[in-house]
Coordinates of C-alpha atoms in Angstrom, one line a residue:
M1 CA 0.2 0.7 0.1
N2 CA 0.9 2.8 -0.8
D3 CA 2.3 5.1 1.6
A4 CA 2.8 2.2 0.2
S5 CA 1.4 -0.3 3.4
I6 CA -0.5 -3.0 0.0
P7 CA -4.2 -2.3 0.2
P8 CA -7.0 -4.1 1.5
A9 CA -7.3 -4.3 -2.7
A10 CA -4.2 -5.2 -3.2
A11 CA -4.2 -7.7 0.3
A12 CA -6.9 -9.7 -1.7
E13 CA -5.2 -12.4 -3.2
P14 CA -3.1 -16.2 -1.9
D15 CA -0.4 -15.3 1.4
R16 CA 2.6 -17.0 -1.4
R17 CA 1.5 -14.7 -4.1
R18 CA 1.4 -11.6 -2.3
L19 CA 4.3 -10.7 -0.5
L20 CA 5.7 -7.5 -1.7
A21 CA 9.1 -5.3 -1.1
A22 CA 9.6 -2.4 0.0
A23 CA 11.8 -1.2 2.6
A24 CA 14.4 2.6 3.6
L25 CA 14.7 5.5 2.6
A26 CA 17.7 8.2 3.5
W27 CA 19.9 10.7 3.2
V28 CA 20.7 12.1 0.2
P29 CA 23.6 14.4 -0.5
A30 CA 23.9 18.0 0.3
T31 CA 25.4 17.9 -3.4
A32 CA 24.4 14.8 -6.3
T33 CA 25.2 14.6 -10.2
A34 CA 23.2 11.6 -12.2
G35 CA 24.8 9.2 -14.3
P36 CA 24.1 5.6 -13.0
T37 CA 28.0 3.9 -12.7
P38 CA 29.3 1.8 -16.0
H39 CA 28.1 -2.1 -16.0
A40 CA 32.3 -4.2 -15.1
G41 CA 33.6 -5.3 -18.5
A42 CA 30.8 -7.5 -20.9
S43 CA 32.2 -8.8 -22.9
A44 CA 31.5 -8.7 -26.9
Q45 CA 29.0 -11.5 -26.6
Q46 CA 26.8 -9.4 -23.8
L47 CA 26.8 -5.9 -26.3
P48 CA 23.0 -5.4 -26.4
Q49 CA 20.5 -6.7 -28.8
Y50 CA 17.7 -4.7 -29.9
G51 CA 14.3 -5.8 -30.7
G52 CA 11.3 -7.6 -29.9
T53 CA 8.9 -8.5 -27.6
L54 CA 9.5 -8.6 -23.3
N55 CA 6.6 -10.2 -21.7
I56 CA 6.1 -9.8 -17.8
G57 CA 3.9 -11.3 -14.8
T58 CA 5.0 -8.7 -12.6
V59 CA 4.9 -8.2 -8.5
M60 CA 1.2 -7.2 -8.9
H61 CA 0.6 -9.5 -11.7
T62 CA -2.8 -10.2 -10.6
M63 CA -4.3 -6.9 -10.1
N64 CA -5.3 -3.9 -13.4
A65 CA -3.9 -1.2 -13.6
L66 CA -5.9 1.9 -10.8
S67 CA -5.2 4.7 -12.0
W68 CA -3.7 6.8 -15.4
D69 CA -3.9 10.0 -13.3
P70 CA -1.3 10.4 -9.9
S71 CA -3.7 13.2 -8.7
T72 CA -6.6 10.9 -8.5
W73 CA -2.8 8.6 -5.5
P74 CA -3.1 5.3 -6.8
W75 CA -0.1 3.7 -4.8
K76 CA 0.5 1.2 -7.8
F77 CA 1.6 4.2 -10.6
N78 CA 4.2 3.7 -10.9
H79 CA 4.3 0.7 -12.1
D80 CA 0.9 0.9 -14.5
T81 CA 3.2 4.6 -15.5
G82 CA 6.7 4.0 -14.4
L83 CA 7.5 3.0 -18.3
V84 CA 6.0 6.0 -19.3
Y85 CA 7.0 8.7 -16.7
E86 CA 9.6 9.4 -15.3
Q87 CA 10.6 10.9 -11.5
L88 CA 14.1 14.0 -10.9
M89 CA 15.5 11.2 -9.3
A90 CA 15.9 6.8 -9.5
A91 CA 17.5 4.7 -8.6
D92 CA 21.0 4.0 -9.0
L93 CA 20.9 0.4 -12.0
G94 CA 24.9 0.2 -12.6
K95 CA 25.4 -0.8 -8.5
S96 CA 23.4 -3.5 -8.6
L97 CA 24.4 -6.9 -7.1
S98 CA 24.0 -8.1 -10.6
R99 CA 25.8 -5.6 -12.9
G100 CA 28.9 -6.1 -9.8
G101 CA 27.4 -3.5 -7.4
T102 CA 26.5 -3.6 -3.8
H103 CA 22.4 -3.3 -4.0
R104 CA 19.5 -6.1 -4.9
F105 CA 17.0 -2.9 -5.9
V106 CA 13.9 -5.5 -4.6
A107 CA 12.7 -2.2 -2.2
D108 CA 9.1 -1.4 -3.7
A109 CA 10.6 2.2 -1.3
W110 CA 13.4 2.4 -0.5
L111 CA 16.8 3.4 -2.7
P112 CA 20.2 3.3 -1.0
P113 CA 22.7 6.7 0.3
D114 CA 25.0 5.9 -2.0
A115 CA 22.8 4.0 -5.2
T116 CA 20.2 7.2 -5.8
R117 CA 20.5 8.7 -9.2
G118 CA 19.1 11.5 -11.3
E119 CA 17.0 10.9 -13.9
L120 CA 15.1 13.5 -14.8
A121 CA 17.9 16.2 -13.1
E122 CA 21.1 16.6 -14.0
S123 CA 21.8 17.4 -10.6
W124 CA 20.5 18.9 -7.3
V125 CA 22.5 20.7 -4.2
V126 CA 21.0 21.4 -1.3
R127 CA 20.9 24.1 1.5
D128 CA 20.0 25.5 4.2
N129 CA 18.4 28.3 5.8
P130 CA 15.7 27.8 4.5
F131 CA 16.8 24.2 3.3
R132 CA 15.3 24.3 0.3
V133 CA 16.4 22.4 -3.3
E134 CA 17.3 23.4 -6.6
F135 CA 17.2 20.7 -9.4
K136 CA 18.9 21.3 -12.3
L137 CA 17.0 20.0 -15.2
R138 CA 18.4 17.1 -18.2
K139 CA 17.9 20.2 -21.7
G140 CA 17.1 17.9 -24.8
V141 CA 15.2 15.1 -23.0
M142 CA 11.3 15.1 -25.4
F143 CA 8.1 14.4 -24.7
P144 CA 6.8 12.3 -27.5
A145 CA 4.4 13.3 -29.4
R146 CA 0.7 11.2 -28.7
P147 CA -2.5 12.6 -31.2
G148 CA -5.0 14.2 -30.3
V149 CA -3.0 15.0 -27.4
M150 CA 0.4 16.3 -28.2
E151 CA 2.7 17.7 -30.1
S152 CA 6.5 16.5 -29.7
R153 CA 8.2 18.9 -27.4
E154 CA 10.7 19.7 -24.9
L155 CA 10.0 19.3 -20.8
V156 CA 10.7 22.1 -18.5
A157 CA 10.7 23.2 -15.3
E158 CA 6.9 23.7 -14.9
D159 CA 6.1 20.5 -16.3
V160 CA 8.0 19.8 -13.0
V161 CA 5.9 22.8 -10.6
R162 CA 3.3 21.5 -12.5
S163 CA 3.1 18.0 -11.5
Y164 CA 3.0 18.9 -7.8
E165 CA 1.7 21.5 -7.2
R166 CA -1.2 19.3 -9.0
L167 CA -0.4 16.4 -6.8
A168 CA 0.2 18.8 -3.6
R169 CA -3.9 20.1 -4.4
S170 CA -6.1 17.4 -4.5
P171 CA -9.0 15.9 -2.5
R172 CA -8.0 12.9 -2.2
A173 CA -3.8 13.7 -1.2
I174 CA -2.4 11.9 1.8
P175 CA -2.9 14.1 5.7
G176 CA 0.3 15.8 5.5
Y177 CA 2.3 14.2 2.8
F178 CA 3.6 17.6 1.9
D179 CA 2.9 19.5 5.2
H180 CA 6.9 20.2 5.0
V181 CA 6.5 22.6 1.5
A182 CA 6.8 26.1 1.2
K183 CA 7.0 26.7 -2.1
V184 CA 8.3 24.7 -5.9
E185 CA 8.9 27.8 -8.4
A186 CA 10.6 27.4 -11.7
T187 CA 13.4 28.7 -11.1
G188 CA 14.4 29.2 -15.1
R189 CA 13.5 27.0 -17.8
H190 CA 15.3 23.8 -16.4
S191 CA 15.5 24.8 -12.6
V192 CA 13.3 24.1 -10.1
L193 CA 13.2 25.3 -6.7
F194 CA 11.8 23.4 -3.5
T195 CA 11.7 25.3 -0.9
F196 CA 10.9 24.0 2.1
K197 CA 9.1 25.0 5.5
R198 CA 10.9 22.4 7.8
Y199 CA 13.2 19.7 7.5
N200 CA 11.6 16.4 6.7
S201 CA 14.3 13.9 6.3
E202 CA 12.2 11.6 3.6
W203 CA 12.1 15.0 1.1
D204 CA 13.3 12.3 -1.8
Y205 CA 11.4 10.3 -1.4
R206 CA 8.0 12.0 -0.8
F207 CA 8.4 13.7 -5.0
G208 CA 11.8 12.8 -5.7
W209 CA 11.0 9.2 -6.6
G210 CA 7.9 8.4 -5.0
Y211 CA 5.5 6.8 -5.8
Y212 CA 3.4 9.9 -7.2
S213 CA 6.2 12.0 -8.7
G214 CA 6.0 11.3 -12.0
I215 CA 6.2 14.3 -14.0
V216 CA 3.1 14.5 -16.4
P217 CA 2.6 17.5 -19.2
Q218 CA 0.1 20.2 -18.5
E219 CA -1.3 19.2 -22.5
V220 CA -2.0 15.0 -20.6
V221 CA -3.8 17.1 -18.1
D222 CA -5.8 19.3 -20.7
A223 CA -6.9 15.9 -22.9
G224 CA -8.1 13.6 -20.1
A225 CA -5.0 12.0 -17.6
V226 CA -7.2 9.4 -16.0
Q227 CA -7.5 8.3 -19.5
W228 CA -5.0 5.5 -20.1
K229 CA -4.6 6.7 -24.3
H230 CA -4.2 9.6 -23.7
A231 CA -0.8 8.3 -20.9
N232 CA 2.6 10.6 -22.5
G233 CA 5.7 10.9 -20.7
T234 CA 9.3 11.4 -21.1
G235 CA 9.8 7.5 -20.0
P236 CA 11.6 5.1 -22.4
F237 CA 8.1 3.3 -23.7
M238 CA 4.7 4.5 -24.5
L239 CA 1.3 3.6 -23.6
S240 CA -0.1 1.2 -26.7
D241 CA -2.9 -0.5 -25.9
Y242 CA -4.3 -1.5 -22.4
I243 CA -6.9 -4.6 -21.8
Q244 CA -8.6 -4.1 -18.5
G245 CA -7.7 -8.5 -17.3
N246 CA -5.5 -9.0 -20.2
A247 CA -2.2 -6.5 -20.4
S248 CA -0.4 -2.9 -20.5
S249 CA 1.2 -3.4 -23.8
F250 CA 4.0 -0.7 -24.3
V251 CA 6.1 0.3 -27.4
K252 CA 9.5 2.0 -27.6
N253 CA 9.4 5.9 -27.5
P254 CA 11.2 6.8 -30.9
V255 CA 12.8 9.9 -28.9
Y256 CA 13.7 9.1 -25.8
W257 CA 16.9 10.6 -23.8
D258 CA 18.7 8.0 -22.5
K259 CA 21.7 4.9 -23.3
E260 CA 22.8 2.5 -21.2
T261 CA 27.2 2.2 -21.0
I262 CA 28.4 -1.4 -21.1
A263 CA 32.1 -2.3 -22.0
G264 CA 32.9 1.6 -22.2
R265 CA 30.4 2.3 -24.9
A266 CA 27.3 3.7 -24.2
H267 CA 23.8 2.3 -25.3
P268 CA 20.2 3.7 -26.8
L269 CA 17.9 2.4 -24.3
P270 CA 15.5 1.0 -24.5
F271 CA 16.4 -2.4 -25.7
V272 CA 13.3 -4.7 -26.4
D273 CA 10.1 -2.9 -29.4
K274 CA 7.8 -3.7 -27.0
I275 CA 7.1 -4.5 -23.3
V276 CA 3.6 -5.9 -22.1
Y277 CA 2.5 -6.8 -18.8
R278 CA 0.4 -9.6 -17.7
T279 CA -2.7 -9.5 -16.1
I280 CA -3.1 -12.8 -15.1
K281 CA -5.2 -13.0 -12.1
D282 CA -4.5 -17.3 -11.5
E283 CA -1.1 -18.8 -10.2
A284 CA -1.2 -21.9 -12.5
T285 CA -1.7 -19.9 -15.6
A286 CA 0.7 -17.7 -15.3
L287 CA 3.2 -20.2 -14.1
T288 CA 2.4 -22.2 -17.3
A289 CA 2.3 -18.6 -18.7
L290 CA 6.4 -18.6 -17.7
R291 CA 7.1 -22.7 -18.1
T292 CA 5.4 -22.4 -22.2
G293 CA 8.2 -19.1 -22.5
K294 CA 4.7 -17.2 -22.5
L295 CA 6.0 -14.8 -19.7
D296 CA 9.9 -14.0 -19.9
V297 CA 10.4 -12.7 -16.6
M298 CA 7.7 -13.6 -13.9
E299 CA 8.6 -11.4 -10.5
L300 CA 6.1 -13.4 -8.4
V301 CA 6.6 -17.2 -7.1
S302 CA 5.9 -19.2 -3.6
A303 CA 9.0 -20.7 -2.4
T304 CA 6.4 -24.0 -2.9
A305 CA 6.1 -23.1 -6.5
M306 CA 9.6 -22.0 -7.8
E307 CA 10.9 -26.2 -6.1
D308 CA 7.4 -27.3 -8.7
L309 CA 9.8 -25.5 -11.3
R310 CA 13.1 -26.6 -10.4
R311 CA 11.5 -29.4 -10.9
T312 CA 10.3 -29.5 -13.8
T313 CA 11.3 -26.0 -15.9
P314 CA 15.1 -26.3 -14.3
Q315 CA 17.0 -23.5 -17.1
L316 CA 14.7 -21.0 -14.7
Q317 CA 17.0 -18.3 -13.2
S318 CA 16.1 -16.7 -10.1
S319 CA 16.6 -14.7 -7.3
R320 CA 14.8 -15.6 -3.5
W321 CA 14.4 -12.6 -1.9
L322 CA 12.4 -11.7 1.8
S323 CA 9.2 -10.3 1.3
L324 CA 9.6 -6.6 2.6
A325 CA 5.7 -6.8 3.6
G326 CA 3.9 -8.6 7.2
T327 CA 1.1 -10.3 6.8
I328 CA -1.2 -10.0 10.2
V329 CA -3.8 -9.9 12.5
A330 CA -4.7 -6.3 14.0
M331 CA -6.6 -5.0 17.1
R332 CA -8.5 -2.6 18.1
M333 CA -6.3 -0.2 20.8
D334 CA -9.6 1.3 21.4
T335 CA -12.5 -0.9 21.8
K336 CA -12.7 -3.4 24.2
P337 CA -10.7 -6.0 25.1
F338 CA -7.8 -4.9 22.9
D339 CA -8.0 -2.2 25.2
D340 CA -5.5 -4.0 26.8
L341 CA -2.1 -4.9 26.4
R342 CA -3.1 -8.5 28.3
V343 CA -5.1 -9.2 25.4
R344 CA -2.8 -8.2 22.7
R345 CA 0.1 -10.6 24.1
A346 CA -1.7 -13.0 24.5
L347 CA -2.7 -13.3 20.9
N348 CA 0.1 -13.6 19.7
I349 CA 1.9 -15.5 21.4
A350 CA -1.4 -18.0 21.5
V351 CA -0.7 -18.3 17.9
N352 CA 3.0 -20.3 16.9
K353 CA 4.8 -18.5 14.7
Q354 CA 7.0 -21.3 14.0
E355 CA 4.4 -24.0 13.3
I356 CA 3.1 -21.9 10.6
I357 CA 6.6 -21.5 9.5
K358 CA 7.5 -25.7 9.6
H359 CA 4.3 -26.2 7.6
F360 CA 2.1 -23.2 5.9
Y361 CA 5.4 -21.9 4.8
R362 CA 7.2 -25.2 4.7
G363 CA 10.9 -23.8 5.8
H364 CA 10.1 -20.6 3.8
A365 CA 10.2 -17.8 6.2
E366 CA 11.5 -15.3 9.4
L367 CA 10.3 -15.4 12.4
F368 CA 11.2 -10.9 12.8
A369 CA 11.0 -9.0 9.7
H370 CA 8.4 -7.0 10.0
P371 CA 7.5 -3.8 11.1
Q372 CA 11.5 -3.2 10.4
H373 CA 13.7 -5.8 7.6
P374 CA 17.4 -7.0 7.5
D375 CA 17.8 -5.2 4.0
H376 CA 17.2 -2.0 6.3
G377 CA 20.7 -2.0 7.3
G378 CA 21.3 0.0 10.4
Y379 CA 17.8 0.5 11.1
Y380 CA 16.9 -3.2 11.1
E381 CA 17.9 -5.3 14.7
P382 CA 16.9 -8.7 14.9
L383 CA 14.2 -9.9 17.1
S384 CA 18.0 -11.4 19.8
A385 CA 19.2 -8.0 19.7
M386 CA 15.8 -7.2 20.8
P387 CA 14.6 -6.8 24.6
A388 CA 12.8 -10.0 26.7
S389 CA 9.6 -8.4 26.4
I390 CA 9.3 -8.2 22.2
Q391 CA 11.1 -12.5 21.8
E392 CA 8.2 -13.7 24.3
L393 CA 5.7 -12.9 21.6
Y394 CA 7.2 -14.5 19.0
A395 CA 7.0 -17.6 22.1
F396 CA 4.6 -19.9 22.1
D397 CA 2.9 -20.5 24.4
P398 CA -0.2 -20.7 25.7
A399 CA -0.8 -21.5 28.9
K400 CA 0.3 -17.6 29.7
A401 CA -1.8 -17.0 27.0
R402 CA -5.4 -18.1 29.4
R403 CA -2.6 -16.5 32.5
L404 CA -2.9 -13.0 31.1
L405 CA -6.6 -13.4 29.6
A406 CA -7.2 -14.4 32.6
E407 CA -5.0 -11.2 34.7
A408 CA -7.6 -9.1 31.8
G409 CA -10.6 -10.2 33.0
Y410 CA -10.8 -13.3 30.4
P411 CA -10.6 -16.4 31.7
N412 CA -13.0 -18.0 29.2
G413 CA -12.1 -16.1 26.5
F414 CA -13.9 -14.0 24.0
K415 CA -15.3 -13.6 20.7
F416 CA -13.9 -11.1 17.8
R417 CA -14.9 -10.4 14.3
V418 CA -11.8 -9.9 11.7
Q419 CA -12.6 -8.2 8.6
V420 CA -11.3 -9.9 5.4
A421 CA -11.3 -9.4 1.5
S422 CA -14.1 -12.1 0.7
S423 CA -10.8 -12.4 -2.7
Q424 CA -8.3 -13.6 -0.8
N425 CA -6.9 -16.7 0.6
P426 CA -8.6 -17.7 4.4
D427 CA -6.0 -20.6 4.4
L428 CA -2.7 -18.3 6.6
I429 CA -5.9 -16.0 9.0
T430 CA -8.4 -19.9 9.8
L431 CA -4.6 -21.5 11.4
V432 CA -4.2 -18.3 13.3
A433 CA -7.9 -18.5 13.9
S434 CA -7.3 -21.8 15.0
Y435 CA -4.8 -21.3 17.2
L436 CA -6.4 -18.9 18.8
Q437 CA -9.8 -21.1 19.7
K438 CA -7.5 -23.8 22.0
V439 CA -6.5 -20.5 24.5
G440 CA -11.0 -19.3 24.1
V441 CA -10.8 -16.6 21.2
T442 CA -13.0 -17.2 18.9
V443 CA -12.8 -15.9 15.4
E444 CA -15.0 -14.1 13.2
L445 CA -14.6 -13.9 10.5
V446 CA -16.5 -11.1 8.5
L447 CA -15.7 -11.6 4.1
S448 CA -15.8 -7.8 2.4
E449 CA -14.7 -6.3 -0.4
S450 CA -11.6 -5.3 -0.9
G451 CA -13.6 -1.7 -2.0
A452 CA -15.0 -1.6 1.2
M453 CA -12.9 -2.8 3.7
Q454 CA -10.1 -0.1 1.9
K455 CA -12.5 2.0 2.7
A456 CA -13.3 0.7 6.4
L457 CA -9.4 1.2 6.4
F458 CA -9.2 4.6 5.7
S459 CA -12.3 6.1 7.3
G460 CA -11.6 4.0 10.9
T461 CA -14.3 2.0 10.7
N462 CA -13.6 -1.1 10.6
E463 CA -13.5 -3.8 12.9
P464 CA -11.8 -5.4 16.0
G465 CA -9.8 -7.3 14.1
F466 CA -8.5 -6.2 10.6
Y467 CA -6.2 -8.9 8.4
M468 CA -4.1 -7.8 5.9
V469 CA -0.4 -7.3 4.0
S470 CA 1.3 -3.8 5.4
S471 CA 3.7 -2.8 2.8
I472 CA 7.3 -1.3 5.2
T473 CA 8.0 1.1 2.6
N474 CA 11.2 2.2 4.1
P475 CA 12.3 2.7 7.9
T476 CA 10.4 6.4 8.7
T477 CA 7.7 5.1 7.2
S478 CA 6.9 2.7 8.4
L479 CA 6.3 3.1 11.3
R480 CA 4.5 7.5 10.2
K481 CA 1.9 5.6 8.3
N482 CA 0.7 2.7 10.3
F483 CA 1.5 4.1 13.8
T484 CA 0.7 8.0 14.0
S485 CA -2.7 9.2 14.7
R486 CA -3.8 11.0 11.6
A487 CA -2.1 7.9 9.3
T488 CA -4.1 6.6 7.2
F489 CA -3.1 3.2 7.1
N490 CA -3.5 2.4 11.1
P491 CA -5.9 -0.4 11.3
A492 CA -4.9 -0.9 15.3
R493 CA -5.9 2.7 16.0
H494 CA -2.5 2.9 17.7
A495 CA -2.9 7.2 19.0
D496 CA -0.5 8.4 21.4
P497 CA 0.6 11.7 21.2
E498 CA 3.8 11.4 22.9
F499 CA 4.9 8.9 19.7
D500 CA 3.5 10.9 17.1
K501 CA 6.0 14.0 18.9
K502 CA 8.8 11.5 18.2
V503 CA 7.6 10.4 14.7
D504 CA 8.1 14.2 14.1
D505 CA 11.3 14.5 16.0
L506 CA 12.7 11.4 13.4
L507 CA 11.7 13.3 10.4
A508 CA 13.2 16.3 11.1
E509 CA 16.5 14.2 12.0
P510 CA 18.9 15.1 9.9
D511 CA 21.7 12.5 10.8
E512 CA 21.4 9.5 9.3
R513 CA 23.2 7.6 12.3
I514 CA 21.5 9.5 14.6
R515 CA 17.5 9.1 12.6
Q516 CA 18.9 5.0 12.4
V517 CA 19.3 5.1 17.0
K518 CA 15.5 7.1 16.6
V519 CA 13.9 4.2 14.2
R520 CA 15.6 1.7 16.2
L521 CA 13.8 2.6 19.4
L522 CA 10.4 3.7 18.0
T523 CA 10.1 0.5 16.7
R524 CA 11.2 -1.4 19.9
E525 CA 8.4 0.3 21.5
I526 CA 5.8 0.3 19.4
V527 CA 6.4 -4.2 18.8
D528 CA 6.3 -3.9 22.7
K529 CA 2.6 -2.7 22.0
A530 CA 2.2 -5.1 20.1
P531 CA -0.3 -3.5 18.0
Y532 CA -1.4 -6.5 15.6
I533 CA -0.4 -10.1 15.9
W534 CA 3.1 -10.4 14.3
L535 CA 3.2 -13.5 11.8
P536 CA 6.3 -14.8 9.7
V537 CA 7.3 -13.3 6.8
P538 CA 8.1 -15.6 4.0
Y539 CA 10.6 -16.1 1.2
V540 CA 10.1 -14.4 -1.5
Y541 CA 11.3 -15.8 -5.7
T542 CA 12.2 -14.0 -9.7
A543 CA 12.1 -16.0 -11.5
W544 CA 13.4 -16.0 -15.5
W545 CA 14.4 -17.6 -18.5
P546 CA 18.1 -17.3 -20.1
W547 CA 17.6 -15.1 -22.9
V548 CA 16.1 -12.4 -20.7
R549 CA 19.5 -10.0 -20.2
N550 CA 21.4 -7.6 -18.4
Y551 CA 19.2 -8.3 -15.4
G552 CA 19.7 -10.1 -12.5
G553 CA 15.9 -10.0 -10.8
E554 CA 16.0 -6.3 -9.8
L555 CA 12.0 -5.6 -8.7
R556 CA 12.3 -1.1 -8.1
A557 CA 14.2 1.6 -9.2
G558 CA 12.5 3.9 -7.4
A559 CA 9.1 4.0 -5.2
E560 CA 7.3 0.5 -6.7
R561 CA 9.0 2.2 -9.7
P562 CA 9.8 -1.3 -12.3
G563 CA 9.9 0.7 -15.3
P564 CA 13.8 1.6 -16.2
I565 CA 14.9 -1.4 -15.2
H566 CA 13.2 -3.8 -17.4
A567 CA 13.9 -0.4 -20.3
R568 CA 17.6 -2.2 -19.6
I569 CA 16.8 -5.5 -20.3
W570 CA 17.3 -7.2 -23.7
V571 CA 15.9 -10.5 -25.4
D572 CA 19.1 -13.0 -26.4
Q573 CA 17.1 -13.3 -29.3
V574 CA 19.1 -16.5 -30.6
L575 CA 19.0 -17.9 -27.7
K576 CA 16.3 -18.4 -27.2
K577 CA 14.9 -19.0 -30.5
K578 CA 17.9 -22.0 -30.0
M579 CA 16.4 -23.4 -26.5
G580 CA 13.0 -24.4 -28.7
Y581 CA 10.8 -20.8 -28.3

C-alpha cells in the first residue's frame, strides 16, 4: 500500500503470491550528480541486442491498473506507468549486484544512500536556512508526440512545478504528505527550486522518486489524464494498449533520451521494441505461461511453486528475496478487549509462529522482519537483540496466554470479528483462528469486498480485527503511516501523542546515524505494544529465462517502479530460438 502498505484491494490475493517488498530511505548528500555507474567489463557476446518483445508477469500480475493519473493518489501508479512517466530521481542500477555492485533493488520504496541517481534531474544541490533543494533538469529531454493530446516538445521546469501542484492540491492527497513544503517554483527554463518550511528526512522519497512523483505534462491533464489513451511522458516507452484483465502494452518511445553504458560504450535505450505487462489472476495459469515461455519474467513466485519449477523447468534462473511486507492481524486498541495490553500479548503468544513457518511456509519464512527489515541495514535489529518482552511475543506459550486473558478479566476467552477481503486466501487467517480457539478466543471472519475493506480502513470504521498485508515502505514511513494518530493505514487505531511527537522528531533529524538509532528505539516501542498479531515473513522468488539479459532479479528503481529496470533488459533472440521458443 502506499504510502504504501498494500491496500486491502491488493491484499485480496493468496498470501503466498502477494507479499511484496518495500523499505528504507536515506539522506541524500548536499550535492549529488546524476548518471548510472557503467557496467563492469561485458564481453562482446554480452553486448545488447535490439528488438523483440518482453512479456512480464510483474509483482502485481494479478491486478489491473488502478489509475493513469497520479493526482488520484493511486498507490500502484508507478508500477502501471513507470515506463511512461519519469521522475526527478531514480535508482542507480549500475550499482546492482548483477552489475558488480552491492544492491539488490527489490524494495518498493527504499533507495540506499549511495544508490540514487538523477533521472530527469541532471543534478541537485541541498542548502540550509531555509532548507531548500535546487534541481537542474536535463536539457533536450522530449515528450513524444501523442495524436490528439500533444505535439512533441521539450520537458521544462514548469512541468515539474505543475505536476507537484496537482498532487498537493488534490482532495485525495495523503494528509500531511507535503506539509513540509513551502513552495515549488521554476527559477529558470531547466531549474526548479523546492523551498521547505522545515527539514523532512523523507523529502526525496516524497517527491523525488516517490509513489506519485511522475512528471505529467499539462497537455495530458487538459486531455484527461485518467484516460490511458492520453498517457504521455518522457519515459522509454509509450502506452499503446490497455485491456483490463489482460495486459498493458508499451512500445518504444522514438525520442527517448537515456543510454546504458556497457563495456565502455553508451547504448541508446530501450533495447526491446515492446513490453507487455500481463494480467494473470490465477497462479497456476501464470506459472504455466512461464514454463512455456509465454512469460519471459515472472517477478513473484512463491517458494513452494519455485520448488516445482526447479523440477519441471530447470533452465529458469531465479533470485530469492525476503518479502518486505508483513502479514498481520491488527487489533483495535480503542476497542475492548484490545485496549488491554495483556490481551494483545496473549493473542500473540497463543499463535505458534514457528509452526506456521514449518508447515504453512514449508520453512521458507523468517520469524521477525516487520515493521523493519534486514535489508534496512542500520535501521534493523534482529529479534535476538530485542528486549525479552519482545522476544516473548514470538514464543508459543498457550498456558501463559490463558493466564494473561484471565488477569485481564477474560478467563473464558471472548469472541471478536476479523475483517478479511472476500477474495483473499483464507488459509493463514483460518490457521491463526484455530490457535486462538485453543485459548478460548473465537474468531468470526467478516468477509468484505476490497473496496469496502479500504473504505473501512481509511475511515476508521474497520472491525476490531483486521487481516491485511502491510508493506514496510521505508524505515521512517513504516512507523509514520501505520502507527501515528493521523496515519491513513492504522487499522489498530494506535493513538499516542508522545509517539507522534517522537516520529515528528525522527522525520526532522538530518543525521542518518541518529535517525537509525531513533528508528530502532521506536520500533522496539511499537512492537512491544503488540498492536498486531505479528506473523512470519515469507521468502519469495523472481524467475526468468536465460535469454533475458542485463537482468539479475532487480524489481524496483524507486517507489513501486520497475520501469527503468525493464527498459534496460534485452532479449537474446539467438538463444531463445536455440532453446526452442
